[in-house]
mmCIF file with all atom_site columns, C-alpha atoms in Angstrom:
data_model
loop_
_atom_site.group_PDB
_atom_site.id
_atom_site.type_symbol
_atom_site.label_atom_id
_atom_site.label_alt_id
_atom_site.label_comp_id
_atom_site.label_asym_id
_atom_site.label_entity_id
_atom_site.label_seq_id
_atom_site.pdbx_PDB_ins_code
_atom_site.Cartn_x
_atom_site.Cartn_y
_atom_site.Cartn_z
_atom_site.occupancy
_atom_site.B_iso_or_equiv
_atom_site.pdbx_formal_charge
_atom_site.auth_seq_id
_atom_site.auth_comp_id
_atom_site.auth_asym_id
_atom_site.auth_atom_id
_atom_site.pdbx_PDB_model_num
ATOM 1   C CA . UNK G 1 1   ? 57.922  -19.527 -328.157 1.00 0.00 ? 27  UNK G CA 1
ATOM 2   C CA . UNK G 1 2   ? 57.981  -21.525 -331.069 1.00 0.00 ? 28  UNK G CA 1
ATOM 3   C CA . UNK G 1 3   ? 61.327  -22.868 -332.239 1.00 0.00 ? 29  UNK G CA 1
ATOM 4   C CA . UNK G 1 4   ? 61.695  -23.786 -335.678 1.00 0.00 ? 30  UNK G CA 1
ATOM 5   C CA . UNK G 1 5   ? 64.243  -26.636 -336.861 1.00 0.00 ? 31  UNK G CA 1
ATOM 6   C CA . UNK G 1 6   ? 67.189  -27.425 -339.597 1.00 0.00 ? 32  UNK G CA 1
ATOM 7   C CA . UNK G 1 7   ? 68.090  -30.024 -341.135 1.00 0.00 ? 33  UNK G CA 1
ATOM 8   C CA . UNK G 1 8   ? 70.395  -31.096 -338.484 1.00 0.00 ? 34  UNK G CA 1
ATOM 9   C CA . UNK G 1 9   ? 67.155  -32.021 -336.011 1.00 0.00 ? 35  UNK G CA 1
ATOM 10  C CA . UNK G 1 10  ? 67.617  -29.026 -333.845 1.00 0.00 ? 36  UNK G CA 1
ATOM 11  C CA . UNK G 1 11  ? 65.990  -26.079 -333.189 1.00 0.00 ? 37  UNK G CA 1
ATOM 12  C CA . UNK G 1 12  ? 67.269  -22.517 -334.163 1.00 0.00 ? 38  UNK G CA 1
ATOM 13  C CA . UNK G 1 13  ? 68.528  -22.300 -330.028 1.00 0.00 ? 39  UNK G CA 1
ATOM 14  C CA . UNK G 1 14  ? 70.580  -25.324 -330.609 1.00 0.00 ? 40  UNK G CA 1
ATOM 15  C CA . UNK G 1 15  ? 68.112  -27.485 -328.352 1.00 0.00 ? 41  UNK G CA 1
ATOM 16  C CA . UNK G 1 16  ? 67.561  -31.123 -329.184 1.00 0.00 ? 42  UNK G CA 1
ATOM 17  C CA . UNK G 1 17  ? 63.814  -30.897 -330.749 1.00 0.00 ? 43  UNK G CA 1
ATOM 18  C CA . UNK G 1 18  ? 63.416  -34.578 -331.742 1.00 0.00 ? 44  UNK G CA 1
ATOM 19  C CA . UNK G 1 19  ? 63.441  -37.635 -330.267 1.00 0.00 ? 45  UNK G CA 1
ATOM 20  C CA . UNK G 1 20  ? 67.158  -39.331 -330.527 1.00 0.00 ? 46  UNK G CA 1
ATOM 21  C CA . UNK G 1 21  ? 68.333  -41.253 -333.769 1.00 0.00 ? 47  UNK G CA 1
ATOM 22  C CA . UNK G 1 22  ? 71.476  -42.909 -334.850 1.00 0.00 ? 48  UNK G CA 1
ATOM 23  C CA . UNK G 1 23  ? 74.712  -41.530 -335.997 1.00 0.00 ? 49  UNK G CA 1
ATOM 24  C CA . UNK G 1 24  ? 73.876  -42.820 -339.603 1.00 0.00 ? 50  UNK G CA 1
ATOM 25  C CA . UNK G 1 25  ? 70.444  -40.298 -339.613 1.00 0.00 ? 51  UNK G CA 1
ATOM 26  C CA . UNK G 1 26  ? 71.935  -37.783 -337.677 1.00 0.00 ? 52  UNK G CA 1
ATOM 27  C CA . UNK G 1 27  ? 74.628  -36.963 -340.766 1.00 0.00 ? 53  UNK G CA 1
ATOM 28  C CA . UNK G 1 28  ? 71.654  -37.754 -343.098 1.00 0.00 ? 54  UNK G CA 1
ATOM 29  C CA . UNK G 1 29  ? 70.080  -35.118 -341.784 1.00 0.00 ? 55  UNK G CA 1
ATOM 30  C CA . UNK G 1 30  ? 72.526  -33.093 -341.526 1.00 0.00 ? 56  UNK G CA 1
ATOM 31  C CA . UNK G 1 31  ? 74.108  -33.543 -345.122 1.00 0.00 ? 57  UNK G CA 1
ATOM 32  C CA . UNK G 1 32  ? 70.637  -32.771 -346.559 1.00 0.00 ? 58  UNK G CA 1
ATOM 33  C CA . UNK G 1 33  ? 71.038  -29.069 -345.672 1.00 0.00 ? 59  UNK G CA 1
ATOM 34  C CA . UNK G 1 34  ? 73.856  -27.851 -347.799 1.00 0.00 ? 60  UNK G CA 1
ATOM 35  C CA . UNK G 1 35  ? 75.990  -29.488 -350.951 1.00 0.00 ? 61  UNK G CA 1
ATOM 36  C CA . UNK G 1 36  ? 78.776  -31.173 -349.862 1.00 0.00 ? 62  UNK G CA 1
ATOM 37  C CA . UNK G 1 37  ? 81.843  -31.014 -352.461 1.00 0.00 ? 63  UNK G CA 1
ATOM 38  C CA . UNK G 1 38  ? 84.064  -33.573 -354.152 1.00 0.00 ? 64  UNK G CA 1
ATOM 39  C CA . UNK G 1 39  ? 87.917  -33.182 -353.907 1.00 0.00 ? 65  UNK G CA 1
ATOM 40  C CA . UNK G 1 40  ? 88.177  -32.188 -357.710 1.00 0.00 ? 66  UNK G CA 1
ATOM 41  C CA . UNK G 1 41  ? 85.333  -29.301 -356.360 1.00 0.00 ? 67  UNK G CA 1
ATOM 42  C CA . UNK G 1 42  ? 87.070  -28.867 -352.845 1.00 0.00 ? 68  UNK G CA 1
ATOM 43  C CA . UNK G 1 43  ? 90.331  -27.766 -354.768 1.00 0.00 ? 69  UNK G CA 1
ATOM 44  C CA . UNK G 1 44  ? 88.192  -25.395 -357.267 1.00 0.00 ? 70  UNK G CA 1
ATOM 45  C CA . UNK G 1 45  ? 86.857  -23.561 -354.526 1.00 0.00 ? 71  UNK G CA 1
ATOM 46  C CA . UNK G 1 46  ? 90.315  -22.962 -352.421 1.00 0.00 ? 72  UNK G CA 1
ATOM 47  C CA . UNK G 1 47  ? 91.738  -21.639 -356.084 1.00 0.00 ? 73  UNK G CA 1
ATOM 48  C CA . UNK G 1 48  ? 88.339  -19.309 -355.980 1.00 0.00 ? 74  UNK G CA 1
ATOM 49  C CA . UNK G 1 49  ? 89.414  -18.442 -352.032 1.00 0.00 ? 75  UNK G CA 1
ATOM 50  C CA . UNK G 1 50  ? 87.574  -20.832 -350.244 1.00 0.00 ? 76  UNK G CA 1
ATOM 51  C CA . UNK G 1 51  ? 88.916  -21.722 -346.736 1.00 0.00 ? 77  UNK G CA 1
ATOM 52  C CA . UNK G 1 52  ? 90.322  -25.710 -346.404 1.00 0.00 ? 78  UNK G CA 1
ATOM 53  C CA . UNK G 1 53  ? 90.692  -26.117 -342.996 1.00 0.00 ? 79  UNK G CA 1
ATOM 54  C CA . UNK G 1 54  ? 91.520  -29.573 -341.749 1.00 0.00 ? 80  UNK G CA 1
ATOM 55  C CA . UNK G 1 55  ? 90.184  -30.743 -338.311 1.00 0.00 ? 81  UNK G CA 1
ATOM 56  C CA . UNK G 1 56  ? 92.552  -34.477 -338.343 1.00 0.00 ? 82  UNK G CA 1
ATOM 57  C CA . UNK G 1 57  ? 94.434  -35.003 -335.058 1.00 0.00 ? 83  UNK G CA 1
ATOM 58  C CA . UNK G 1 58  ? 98.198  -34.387 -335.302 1.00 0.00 ? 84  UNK G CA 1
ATOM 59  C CA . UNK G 1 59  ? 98.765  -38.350 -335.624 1.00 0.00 ? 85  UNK G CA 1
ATOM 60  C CA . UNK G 1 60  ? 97.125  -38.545 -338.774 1.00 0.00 ? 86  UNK G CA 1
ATOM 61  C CA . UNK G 1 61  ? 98.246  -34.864 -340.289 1.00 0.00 ? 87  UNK G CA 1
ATOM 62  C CA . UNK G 1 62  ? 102.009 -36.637 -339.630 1.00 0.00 ? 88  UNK G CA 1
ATOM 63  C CA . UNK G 1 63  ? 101.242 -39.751 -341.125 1.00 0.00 ? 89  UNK G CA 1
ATOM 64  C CA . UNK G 1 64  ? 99.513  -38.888 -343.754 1.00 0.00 ? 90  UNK G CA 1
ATOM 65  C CA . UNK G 1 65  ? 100.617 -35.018 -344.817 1.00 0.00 ? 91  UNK G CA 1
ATOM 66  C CA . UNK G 1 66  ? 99.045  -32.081 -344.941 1.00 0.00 ? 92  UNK G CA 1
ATOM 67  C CA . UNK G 1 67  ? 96.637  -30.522 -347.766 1.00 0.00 ? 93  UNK G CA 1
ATOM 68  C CA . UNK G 1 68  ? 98.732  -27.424 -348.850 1.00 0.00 ? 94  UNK G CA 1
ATOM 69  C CA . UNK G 1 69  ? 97.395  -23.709 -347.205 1.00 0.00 ? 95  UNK G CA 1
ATOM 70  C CA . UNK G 1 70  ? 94.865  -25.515 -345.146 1.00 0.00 ? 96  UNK G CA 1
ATOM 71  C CA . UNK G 1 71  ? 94.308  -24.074 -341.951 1.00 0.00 ? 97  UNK G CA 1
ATOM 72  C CA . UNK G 1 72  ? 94.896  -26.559 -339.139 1.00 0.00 ? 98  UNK G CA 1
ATOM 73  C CA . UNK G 1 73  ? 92.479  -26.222 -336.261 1.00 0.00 ? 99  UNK G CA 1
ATOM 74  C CA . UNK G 1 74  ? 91.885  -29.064 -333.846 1.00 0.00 ? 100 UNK G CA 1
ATOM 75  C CA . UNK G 1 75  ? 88.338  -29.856 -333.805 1.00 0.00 ? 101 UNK G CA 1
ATOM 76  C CA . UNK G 1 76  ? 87.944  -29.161 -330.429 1.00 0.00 ? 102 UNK G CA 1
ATOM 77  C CA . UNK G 1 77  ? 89.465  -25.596 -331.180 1.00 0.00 ? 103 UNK G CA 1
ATOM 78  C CA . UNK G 1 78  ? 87.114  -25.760 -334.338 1.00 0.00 ? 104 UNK G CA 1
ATOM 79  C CA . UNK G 1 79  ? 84.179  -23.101 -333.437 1.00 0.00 ? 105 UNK G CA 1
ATOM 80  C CA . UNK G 1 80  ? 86.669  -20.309 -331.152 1.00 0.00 ? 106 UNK G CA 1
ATOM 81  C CA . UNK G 1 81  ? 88.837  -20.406 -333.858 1.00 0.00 ? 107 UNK G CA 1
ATOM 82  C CA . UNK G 1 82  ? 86.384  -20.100 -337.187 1.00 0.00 ? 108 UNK G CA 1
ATOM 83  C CA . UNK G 1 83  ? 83.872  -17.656 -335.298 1.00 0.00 ? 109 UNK G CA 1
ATOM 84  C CA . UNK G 1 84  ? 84.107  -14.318 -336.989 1.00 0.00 ? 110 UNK G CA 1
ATOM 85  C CA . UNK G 1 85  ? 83.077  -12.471 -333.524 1.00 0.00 ? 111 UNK G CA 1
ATOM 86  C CA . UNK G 1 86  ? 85.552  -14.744 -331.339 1.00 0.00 ? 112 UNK G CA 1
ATOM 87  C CA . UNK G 1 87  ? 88.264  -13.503 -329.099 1.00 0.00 ? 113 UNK G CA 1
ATOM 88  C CA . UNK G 1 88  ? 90.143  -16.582 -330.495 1.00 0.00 ? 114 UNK G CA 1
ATOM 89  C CA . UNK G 1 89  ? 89.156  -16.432 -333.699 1.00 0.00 ? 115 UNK G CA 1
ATOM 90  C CA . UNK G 1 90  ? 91.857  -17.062 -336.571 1.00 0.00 ? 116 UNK G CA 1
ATOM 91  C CA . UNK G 1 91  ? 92.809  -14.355 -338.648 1.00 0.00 ? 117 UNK G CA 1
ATOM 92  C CA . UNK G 1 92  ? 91.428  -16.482 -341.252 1.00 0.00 ? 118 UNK G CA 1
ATOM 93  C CA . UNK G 1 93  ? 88.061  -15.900 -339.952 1.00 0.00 ? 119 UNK G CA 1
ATOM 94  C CA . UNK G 1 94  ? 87.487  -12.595 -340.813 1.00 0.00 ? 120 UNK G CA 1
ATOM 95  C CA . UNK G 1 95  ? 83.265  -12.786 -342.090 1.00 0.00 ? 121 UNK G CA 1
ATOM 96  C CA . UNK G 1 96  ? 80.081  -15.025 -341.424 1.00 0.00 ? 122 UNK G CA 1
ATOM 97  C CA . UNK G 1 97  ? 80.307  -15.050 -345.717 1.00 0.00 ? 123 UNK G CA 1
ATOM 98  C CA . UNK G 1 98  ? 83.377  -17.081 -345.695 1.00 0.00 ? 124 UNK G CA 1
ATOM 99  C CA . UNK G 1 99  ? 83.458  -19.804 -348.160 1.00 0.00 ? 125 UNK G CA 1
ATOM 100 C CA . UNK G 1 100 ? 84.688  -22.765 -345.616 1.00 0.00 ? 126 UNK G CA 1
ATOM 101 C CA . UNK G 1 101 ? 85.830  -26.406 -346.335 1.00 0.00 ? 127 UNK G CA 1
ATOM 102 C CA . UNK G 1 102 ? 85.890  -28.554 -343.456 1.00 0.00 ? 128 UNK G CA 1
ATOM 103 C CA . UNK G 1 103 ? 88.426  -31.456 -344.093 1.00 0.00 ? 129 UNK G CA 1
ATOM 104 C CA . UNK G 1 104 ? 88.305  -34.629 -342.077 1.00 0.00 ? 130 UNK G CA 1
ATOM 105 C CA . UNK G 1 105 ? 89.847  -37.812 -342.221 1.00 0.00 ? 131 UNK G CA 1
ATOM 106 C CA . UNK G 1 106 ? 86.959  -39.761 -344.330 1.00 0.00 ? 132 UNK G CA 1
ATOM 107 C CA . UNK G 1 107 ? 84.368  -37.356 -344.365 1.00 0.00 ? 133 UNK G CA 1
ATOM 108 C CA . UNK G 1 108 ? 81.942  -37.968 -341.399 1.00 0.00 ? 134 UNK G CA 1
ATOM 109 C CA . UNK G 1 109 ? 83.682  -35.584 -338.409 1.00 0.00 ? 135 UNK G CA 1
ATOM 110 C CA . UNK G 1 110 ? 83.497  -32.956 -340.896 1.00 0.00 ? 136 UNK G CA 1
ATOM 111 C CA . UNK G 1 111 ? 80.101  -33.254 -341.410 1.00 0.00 ? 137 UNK G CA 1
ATOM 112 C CA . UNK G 1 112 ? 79.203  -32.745 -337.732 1.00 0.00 ? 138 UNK G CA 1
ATOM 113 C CA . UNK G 1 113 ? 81.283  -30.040 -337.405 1.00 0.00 ? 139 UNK G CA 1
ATOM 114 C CA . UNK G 1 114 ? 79.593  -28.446 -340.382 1.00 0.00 ? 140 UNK G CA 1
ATOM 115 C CA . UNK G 1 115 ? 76.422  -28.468 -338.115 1.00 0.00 ? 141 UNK G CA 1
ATOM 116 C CA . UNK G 1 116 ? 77.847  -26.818 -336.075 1.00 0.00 ? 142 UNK G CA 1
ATOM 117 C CA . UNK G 1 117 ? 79.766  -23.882 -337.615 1.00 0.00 ? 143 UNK G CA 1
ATOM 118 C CA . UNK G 1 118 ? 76.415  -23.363 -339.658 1.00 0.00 ? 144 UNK G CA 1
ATOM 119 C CA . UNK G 1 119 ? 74.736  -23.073 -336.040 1.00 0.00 ? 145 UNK G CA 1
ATOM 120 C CA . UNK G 1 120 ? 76.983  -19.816 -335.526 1.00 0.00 ? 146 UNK G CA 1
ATOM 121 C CA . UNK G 1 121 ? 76.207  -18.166 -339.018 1.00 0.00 ? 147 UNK G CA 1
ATOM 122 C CA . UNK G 1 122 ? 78.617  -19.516 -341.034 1.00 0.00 ? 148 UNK G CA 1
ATOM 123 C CA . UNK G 1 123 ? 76.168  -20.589 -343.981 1.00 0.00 ? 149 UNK G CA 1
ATOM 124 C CA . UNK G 1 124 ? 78.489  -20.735 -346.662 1.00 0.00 ? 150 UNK G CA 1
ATOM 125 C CA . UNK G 1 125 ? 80.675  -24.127 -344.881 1.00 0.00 ? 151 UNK G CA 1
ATOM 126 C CA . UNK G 1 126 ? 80.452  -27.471 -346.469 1.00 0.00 ? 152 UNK G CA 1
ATOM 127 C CA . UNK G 1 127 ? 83.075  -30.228 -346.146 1.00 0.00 ? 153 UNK G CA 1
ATOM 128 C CA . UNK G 1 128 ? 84.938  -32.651 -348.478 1.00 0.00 ? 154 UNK G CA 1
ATOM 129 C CA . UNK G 1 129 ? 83.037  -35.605 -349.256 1.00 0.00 ? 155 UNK G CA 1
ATOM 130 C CA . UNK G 1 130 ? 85.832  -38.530 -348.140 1.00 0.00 ? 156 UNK G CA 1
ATOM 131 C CA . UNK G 1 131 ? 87.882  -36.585 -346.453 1.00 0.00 ? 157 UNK G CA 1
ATOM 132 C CA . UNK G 1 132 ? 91.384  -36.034 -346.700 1.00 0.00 ? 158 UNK G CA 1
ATOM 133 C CA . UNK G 1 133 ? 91.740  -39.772 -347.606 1.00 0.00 ? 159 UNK G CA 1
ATOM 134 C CA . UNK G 1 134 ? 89.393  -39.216 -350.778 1.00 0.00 ? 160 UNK G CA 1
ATOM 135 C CA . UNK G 1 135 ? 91.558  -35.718 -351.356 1.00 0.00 ? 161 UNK G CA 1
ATOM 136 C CA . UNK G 1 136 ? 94.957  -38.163 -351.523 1.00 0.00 ? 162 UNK G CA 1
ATOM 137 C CA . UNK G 1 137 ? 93.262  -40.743 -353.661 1.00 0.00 ? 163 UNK G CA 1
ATOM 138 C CA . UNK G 1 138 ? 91.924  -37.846 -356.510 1.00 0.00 ? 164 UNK G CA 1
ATOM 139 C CA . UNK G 1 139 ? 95.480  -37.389 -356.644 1.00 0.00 ? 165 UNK G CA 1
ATOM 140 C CA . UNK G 1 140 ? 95.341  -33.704 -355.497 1.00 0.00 ? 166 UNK G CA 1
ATOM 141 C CA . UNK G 1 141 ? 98.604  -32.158 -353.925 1.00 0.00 ? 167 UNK G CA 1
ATOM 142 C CA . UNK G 1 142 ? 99.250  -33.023 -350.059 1.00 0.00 ? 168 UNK G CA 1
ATOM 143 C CA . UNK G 1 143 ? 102.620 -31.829 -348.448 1.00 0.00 ? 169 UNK G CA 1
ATOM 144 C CA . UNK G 1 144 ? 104.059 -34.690 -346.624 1.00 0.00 ? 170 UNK G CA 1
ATOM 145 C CA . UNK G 1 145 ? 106.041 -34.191 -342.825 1.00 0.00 ? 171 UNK G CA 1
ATOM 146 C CA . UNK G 1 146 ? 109.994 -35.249 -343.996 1.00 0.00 ? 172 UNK G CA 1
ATOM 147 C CA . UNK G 1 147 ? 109.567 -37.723 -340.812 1.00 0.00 ? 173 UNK G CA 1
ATOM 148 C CA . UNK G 1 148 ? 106.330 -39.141 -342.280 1.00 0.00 ? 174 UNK G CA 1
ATOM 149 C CA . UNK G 1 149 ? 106.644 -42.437 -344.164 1.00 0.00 ? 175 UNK G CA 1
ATOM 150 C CA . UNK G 1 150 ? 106.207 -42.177 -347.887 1.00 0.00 ? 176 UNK G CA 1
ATOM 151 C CA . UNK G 1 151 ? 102.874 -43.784 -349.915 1.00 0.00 ? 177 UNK G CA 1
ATOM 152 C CA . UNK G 1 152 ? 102.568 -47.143 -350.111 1.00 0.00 ? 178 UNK G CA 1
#
């Protein structure tokens, strides 16, 4: 059987089929198979009913705030919750065609878990170029915790 490959450097039964690489090709790779969006973008396509959902640990969504109607989902919760055919699926997840945003931190967790939500049919996920840091810094609206300390 012949198994053919993405961009992400594995085959279509989620087998390694190259030899190893760094970190640094590994999201090359990976980034080269869809467009990743900018926050001014990111915030277009949750007006057009796109899904945010932010994958930052609790410790950073209470520092830092929250990007309003993202859906929070632990990235180790990331593919039960986001798979259409789960038994722990979100109500959020309701179609493979969902428009998805994955929100990280800075940008680089999101882009692995792009991989793999696009390894279960979701082929219309990206994620936020900079993360939720690069969201903050466009200026874009972000709900902050009342127990969170303020900017600065």
């Amino acid at each position: 059987m012949e198994v053919s490959e993405n961009h992400a450097g594995y085959g279509d039964n989620g087998a390694d089929s190259r030899e190893p690489v760094g970190i640094d090709e590994l999201l090359e790779r990976i980034r080269a198979g869809y467009e990743r969006l900018s926050p001014p973008q990111a915030a277009a396509a949750a007006a057009e009913g796109a899904l945010l959902v932010d994958i930052r640990y609790a410790a950073l969504r209470e520092k830092d705030g929250l990007v309003p109607g993202a859906l929070v989902v632990e990235r180790n919760e990331l593919e039960w919750r986001l798979d259409p055919r789960g038994s722990h699926r979100a109500p959020e997840a309701v179609s493979h065609d969902l428009r998805i945003v994955v929100i990280c931190n800075e940008g680089y967790a999101s882009s692995l878990a792009v991989a793999s939500l696009r390894q279960l049919g979701l082929h219309q996920v990206t994620d936020l170029i900079g993360g939720f840091q690069a969201w903050r810094a466009a200026g874009l609206p972000v709900v902050v915790p009342p127990h969170a300390p303020g900017p600065g």
